[in-house]
PDB file of C-alpha atoms in Angstrom:
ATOM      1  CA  UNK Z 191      -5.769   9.842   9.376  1.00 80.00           C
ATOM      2  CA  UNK Z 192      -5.047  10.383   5.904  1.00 89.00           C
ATOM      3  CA  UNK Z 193      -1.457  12.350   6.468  1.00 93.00           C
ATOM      4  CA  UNK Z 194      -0.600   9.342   9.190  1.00 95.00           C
ATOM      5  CA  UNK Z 195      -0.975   6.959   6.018  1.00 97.00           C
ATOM      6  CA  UNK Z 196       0.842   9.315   4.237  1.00 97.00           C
ATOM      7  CA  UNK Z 197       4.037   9.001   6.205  1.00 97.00           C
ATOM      8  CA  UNK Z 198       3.771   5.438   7.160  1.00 98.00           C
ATOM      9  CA  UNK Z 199       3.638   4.645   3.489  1.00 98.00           C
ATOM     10  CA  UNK Z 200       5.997   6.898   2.730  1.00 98.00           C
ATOM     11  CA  UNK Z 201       8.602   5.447   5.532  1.00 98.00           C
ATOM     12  CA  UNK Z 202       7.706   1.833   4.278  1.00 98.00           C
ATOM     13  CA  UNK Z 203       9.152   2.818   1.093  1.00 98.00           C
ATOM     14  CA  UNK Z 204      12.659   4.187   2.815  1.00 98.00           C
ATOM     15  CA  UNK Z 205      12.865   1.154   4.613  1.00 98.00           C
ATOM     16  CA  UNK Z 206      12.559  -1.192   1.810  1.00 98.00           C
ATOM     17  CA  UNK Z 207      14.935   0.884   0.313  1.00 98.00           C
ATOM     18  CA  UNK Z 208      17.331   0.803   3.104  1.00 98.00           C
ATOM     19  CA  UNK Z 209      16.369  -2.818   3.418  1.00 98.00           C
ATOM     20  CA  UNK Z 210      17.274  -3.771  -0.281  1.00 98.00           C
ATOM     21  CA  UNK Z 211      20.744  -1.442   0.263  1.00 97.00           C
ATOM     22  CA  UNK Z 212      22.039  -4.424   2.725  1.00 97.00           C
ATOM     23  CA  UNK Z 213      22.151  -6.998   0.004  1.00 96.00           C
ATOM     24  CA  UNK Z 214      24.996  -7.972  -2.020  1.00 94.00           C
ATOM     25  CA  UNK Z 215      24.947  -6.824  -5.522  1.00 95.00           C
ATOM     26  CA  UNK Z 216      24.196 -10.024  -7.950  1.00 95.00           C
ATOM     27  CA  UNK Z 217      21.831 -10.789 -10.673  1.00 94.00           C
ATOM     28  CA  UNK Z 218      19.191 -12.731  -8.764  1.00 91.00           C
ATOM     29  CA  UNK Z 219      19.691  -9.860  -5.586  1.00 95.00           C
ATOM     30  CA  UNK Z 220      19.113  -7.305  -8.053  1.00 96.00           C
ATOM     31  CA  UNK Z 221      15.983  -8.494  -9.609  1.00 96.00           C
ATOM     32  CA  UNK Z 222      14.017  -8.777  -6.069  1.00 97.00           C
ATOM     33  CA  UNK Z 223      15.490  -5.751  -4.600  1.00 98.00           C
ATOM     34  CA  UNK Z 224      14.031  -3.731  -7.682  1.00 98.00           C
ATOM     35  CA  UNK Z 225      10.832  -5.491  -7.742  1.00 98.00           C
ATOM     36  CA  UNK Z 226      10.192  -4.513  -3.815  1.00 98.00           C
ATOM     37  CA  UNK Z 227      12.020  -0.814  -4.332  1.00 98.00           C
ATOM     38  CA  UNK Z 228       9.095  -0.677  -7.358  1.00 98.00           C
ATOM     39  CA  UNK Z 229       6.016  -1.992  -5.770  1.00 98.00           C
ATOM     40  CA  UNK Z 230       6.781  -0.503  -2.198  1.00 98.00           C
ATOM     41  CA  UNK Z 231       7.585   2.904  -3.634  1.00 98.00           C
ATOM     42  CA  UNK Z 232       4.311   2.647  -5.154  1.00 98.00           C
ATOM     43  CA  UNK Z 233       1.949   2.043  -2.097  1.00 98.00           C
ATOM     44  CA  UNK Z 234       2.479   5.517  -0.718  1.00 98.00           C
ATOM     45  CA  UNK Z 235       2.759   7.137  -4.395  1.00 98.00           C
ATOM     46  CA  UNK Z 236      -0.683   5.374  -5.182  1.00 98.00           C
ATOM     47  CA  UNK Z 237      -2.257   6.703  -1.458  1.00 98.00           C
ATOM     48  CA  UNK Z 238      -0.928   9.989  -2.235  1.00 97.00           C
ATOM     49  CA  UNK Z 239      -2.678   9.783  -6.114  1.00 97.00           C
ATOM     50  CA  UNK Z 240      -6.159   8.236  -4.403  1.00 97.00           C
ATOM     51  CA  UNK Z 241      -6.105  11.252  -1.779  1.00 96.00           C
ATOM     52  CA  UNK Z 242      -6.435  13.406  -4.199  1.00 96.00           C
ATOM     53  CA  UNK Z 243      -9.312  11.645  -6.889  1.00 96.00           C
ATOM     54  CA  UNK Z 244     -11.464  13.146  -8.170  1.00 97.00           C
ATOM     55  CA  UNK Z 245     -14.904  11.082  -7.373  1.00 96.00           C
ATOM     56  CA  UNK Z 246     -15.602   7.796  -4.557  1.00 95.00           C
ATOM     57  CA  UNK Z 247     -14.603   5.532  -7.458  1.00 95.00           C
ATOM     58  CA  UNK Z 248     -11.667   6.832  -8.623  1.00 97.00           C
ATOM     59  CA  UNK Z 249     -10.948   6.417  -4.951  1.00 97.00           C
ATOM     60  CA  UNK Z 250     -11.789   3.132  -4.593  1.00 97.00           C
ATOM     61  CA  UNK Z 251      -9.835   2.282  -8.279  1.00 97.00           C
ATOM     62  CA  UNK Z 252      -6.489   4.318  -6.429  1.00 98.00           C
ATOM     63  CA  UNK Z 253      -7.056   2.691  -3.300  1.00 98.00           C
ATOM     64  CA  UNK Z 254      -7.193  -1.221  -5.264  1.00 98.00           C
ATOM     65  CA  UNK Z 255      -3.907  -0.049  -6.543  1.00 98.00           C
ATOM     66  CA  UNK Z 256      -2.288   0.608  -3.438  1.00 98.00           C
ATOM     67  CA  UNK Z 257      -3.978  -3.061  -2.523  1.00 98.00           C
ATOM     68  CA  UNK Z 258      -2.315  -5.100  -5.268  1.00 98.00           C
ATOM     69  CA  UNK Z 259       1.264  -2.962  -4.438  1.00 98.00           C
ATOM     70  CA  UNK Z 260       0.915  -3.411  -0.871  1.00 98.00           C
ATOM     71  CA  UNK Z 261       0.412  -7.263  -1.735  1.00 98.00           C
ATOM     72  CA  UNK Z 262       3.032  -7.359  -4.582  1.00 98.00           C
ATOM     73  CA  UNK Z 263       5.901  -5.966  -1.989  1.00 98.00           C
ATOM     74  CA  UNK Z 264       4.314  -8.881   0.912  1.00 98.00           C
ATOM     75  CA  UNK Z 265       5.730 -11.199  -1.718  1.00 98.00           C
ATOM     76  CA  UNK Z 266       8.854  -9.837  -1.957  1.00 98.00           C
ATOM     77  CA  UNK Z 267       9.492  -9.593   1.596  1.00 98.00           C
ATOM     78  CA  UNK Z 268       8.252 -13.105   1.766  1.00 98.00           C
ATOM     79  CA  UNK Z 269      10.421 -14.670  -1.059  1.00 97.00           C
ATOM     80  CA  UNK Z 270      13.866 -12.872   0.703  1.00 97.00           C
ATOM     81  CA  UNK Z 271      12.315 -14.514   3.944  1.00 97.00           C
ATOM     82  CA  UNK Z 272      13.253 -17.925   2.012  1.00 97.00           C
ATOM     83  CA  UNK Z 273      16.201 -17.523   0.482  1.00 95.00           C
ATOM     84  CA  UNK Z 274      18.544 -15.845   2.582  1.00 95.00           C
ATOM     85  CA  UNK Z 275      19.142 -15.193   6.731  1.00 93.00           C
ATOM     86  CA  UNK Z 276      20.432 -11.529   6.513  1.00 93.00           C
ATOM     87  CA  UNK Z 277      18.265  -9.287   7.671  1.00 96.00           C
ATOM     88  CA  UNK Z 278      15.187 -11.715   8.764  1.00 97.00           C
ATOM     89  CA  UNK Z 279      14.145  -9.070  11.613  1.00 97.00           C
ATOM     90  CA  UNK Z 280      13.533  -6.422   9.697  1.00 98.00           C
ATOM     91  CA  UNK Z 281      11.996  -8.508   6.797  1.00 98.00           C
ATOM     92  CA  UNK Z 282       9.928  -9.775   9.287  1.00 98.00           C
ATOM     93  CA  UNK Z 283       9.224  -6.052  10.735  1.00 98.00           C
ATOM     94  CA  UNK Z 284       8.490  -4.545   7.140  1.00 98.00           C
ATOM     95  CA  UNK Z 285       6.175  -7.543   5.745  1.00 98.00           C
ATOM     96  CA  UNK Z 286       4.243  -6.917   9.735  1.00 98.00           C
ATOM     97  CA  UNK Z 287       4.350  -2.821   8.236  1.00 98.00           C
ATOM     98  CA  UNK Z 288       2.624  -3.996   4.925  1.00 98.00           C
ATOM     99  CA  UNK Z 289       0.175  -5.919   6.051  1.00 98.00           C
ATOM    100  CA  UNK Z 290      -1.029  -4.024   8.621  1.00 98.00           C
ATOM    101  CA  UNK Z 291      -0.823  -0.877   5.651  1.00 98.00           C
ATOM    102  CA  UNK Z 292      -3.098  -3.632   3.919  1.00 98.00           C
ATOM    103  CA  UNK Z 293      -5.466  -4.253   6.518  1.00 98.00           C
ATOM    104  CA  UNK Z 294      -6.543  -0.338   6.955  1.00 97.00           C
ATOM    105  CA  UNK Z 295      -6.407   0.205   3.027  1.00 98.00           C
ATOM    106  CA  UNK Z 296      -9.142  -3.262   2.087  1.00 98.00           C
ATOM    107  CA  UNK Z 297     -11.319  -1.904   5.391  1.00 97.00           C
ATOM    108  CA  UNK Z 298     -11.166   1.673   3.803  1.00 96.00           C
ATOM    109  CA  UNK Z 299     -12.316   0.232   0.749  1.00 96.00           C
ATOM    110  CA  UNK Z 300     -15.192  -1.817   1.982  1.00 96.00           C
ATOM    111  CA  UNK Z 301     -16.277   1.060   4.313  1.00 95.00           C
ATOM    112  CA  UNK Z 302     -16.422   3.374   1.416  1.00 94.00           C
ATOM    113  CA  UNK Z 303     -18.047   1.059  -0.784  1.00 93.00           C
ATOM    114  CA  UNK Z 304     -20.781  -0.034   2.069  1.00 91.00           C
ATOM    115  CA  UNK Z 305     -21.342   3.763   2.610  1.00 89.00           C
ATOM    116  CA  UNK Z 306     -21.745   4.174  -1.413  1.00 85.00           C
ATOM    117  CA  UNK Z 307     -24.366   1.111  -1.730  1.00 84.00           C
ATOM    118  CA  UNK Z 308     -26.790   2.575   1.133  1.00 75.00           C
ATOM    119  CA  UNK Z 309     -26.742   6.050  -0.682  1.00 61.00           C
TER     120      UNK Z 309
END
């Protein structure tokens, strides 16, 4: 399971990427297409860090990352949603990707935290 988040992180990042590539170049552009190139990037770089931690709550503090990133690039995704039409389908397809990445990450967390509290 872990190497299937692995790559769909990792392919969420590319397509933001590839995403953010379609926009014109301007100021305001600029400033949300590095914000979701940032926080995007940083869902599968923050899985990758929490796969390898060193204890259950270093785990759980990786995995909370990867929550707040995974949240932080729904918002981007959201705010292009309202201010332009290019692109809508695959905004709408990548913010589906992320919070469906989100889902599995906040059950992984409260599975590993119910398993920790009955220990």
């Amino acid at each position: 399971m872990k190497e299937i988040i692995k790559n769909r992180t990792k392919k969420f990042a590319s397509d933001c990427w590839k995403l953010c590539s379609k926009f014109p170049i301007s100021r305001e552009y600029n400033a949300y297409c590095n914000q979701l190139i940032r926080c995007s990037s940083s869902v599968g770089a923050n899985y990758r860090a929490a796969c390898r931690a060193k204890s259950t709550a270093d785990f759980i503090n990786k995995l909370k990352i990867v929550e707040e990133e995974a949240d932080e690039s729904m918002y981007f995704l959201e705010l292009f949603s309202e201010i332009t039409d290019k692109e809508k389908i695959e905004i709408n397809r990548l913010h589906k990707e992320v919070n469906e990445i989100l889902s599995i990450i906040v059950s992984s967390i409260k599975t590993i935290r119910s398993r920790t509290q009955k220990s």
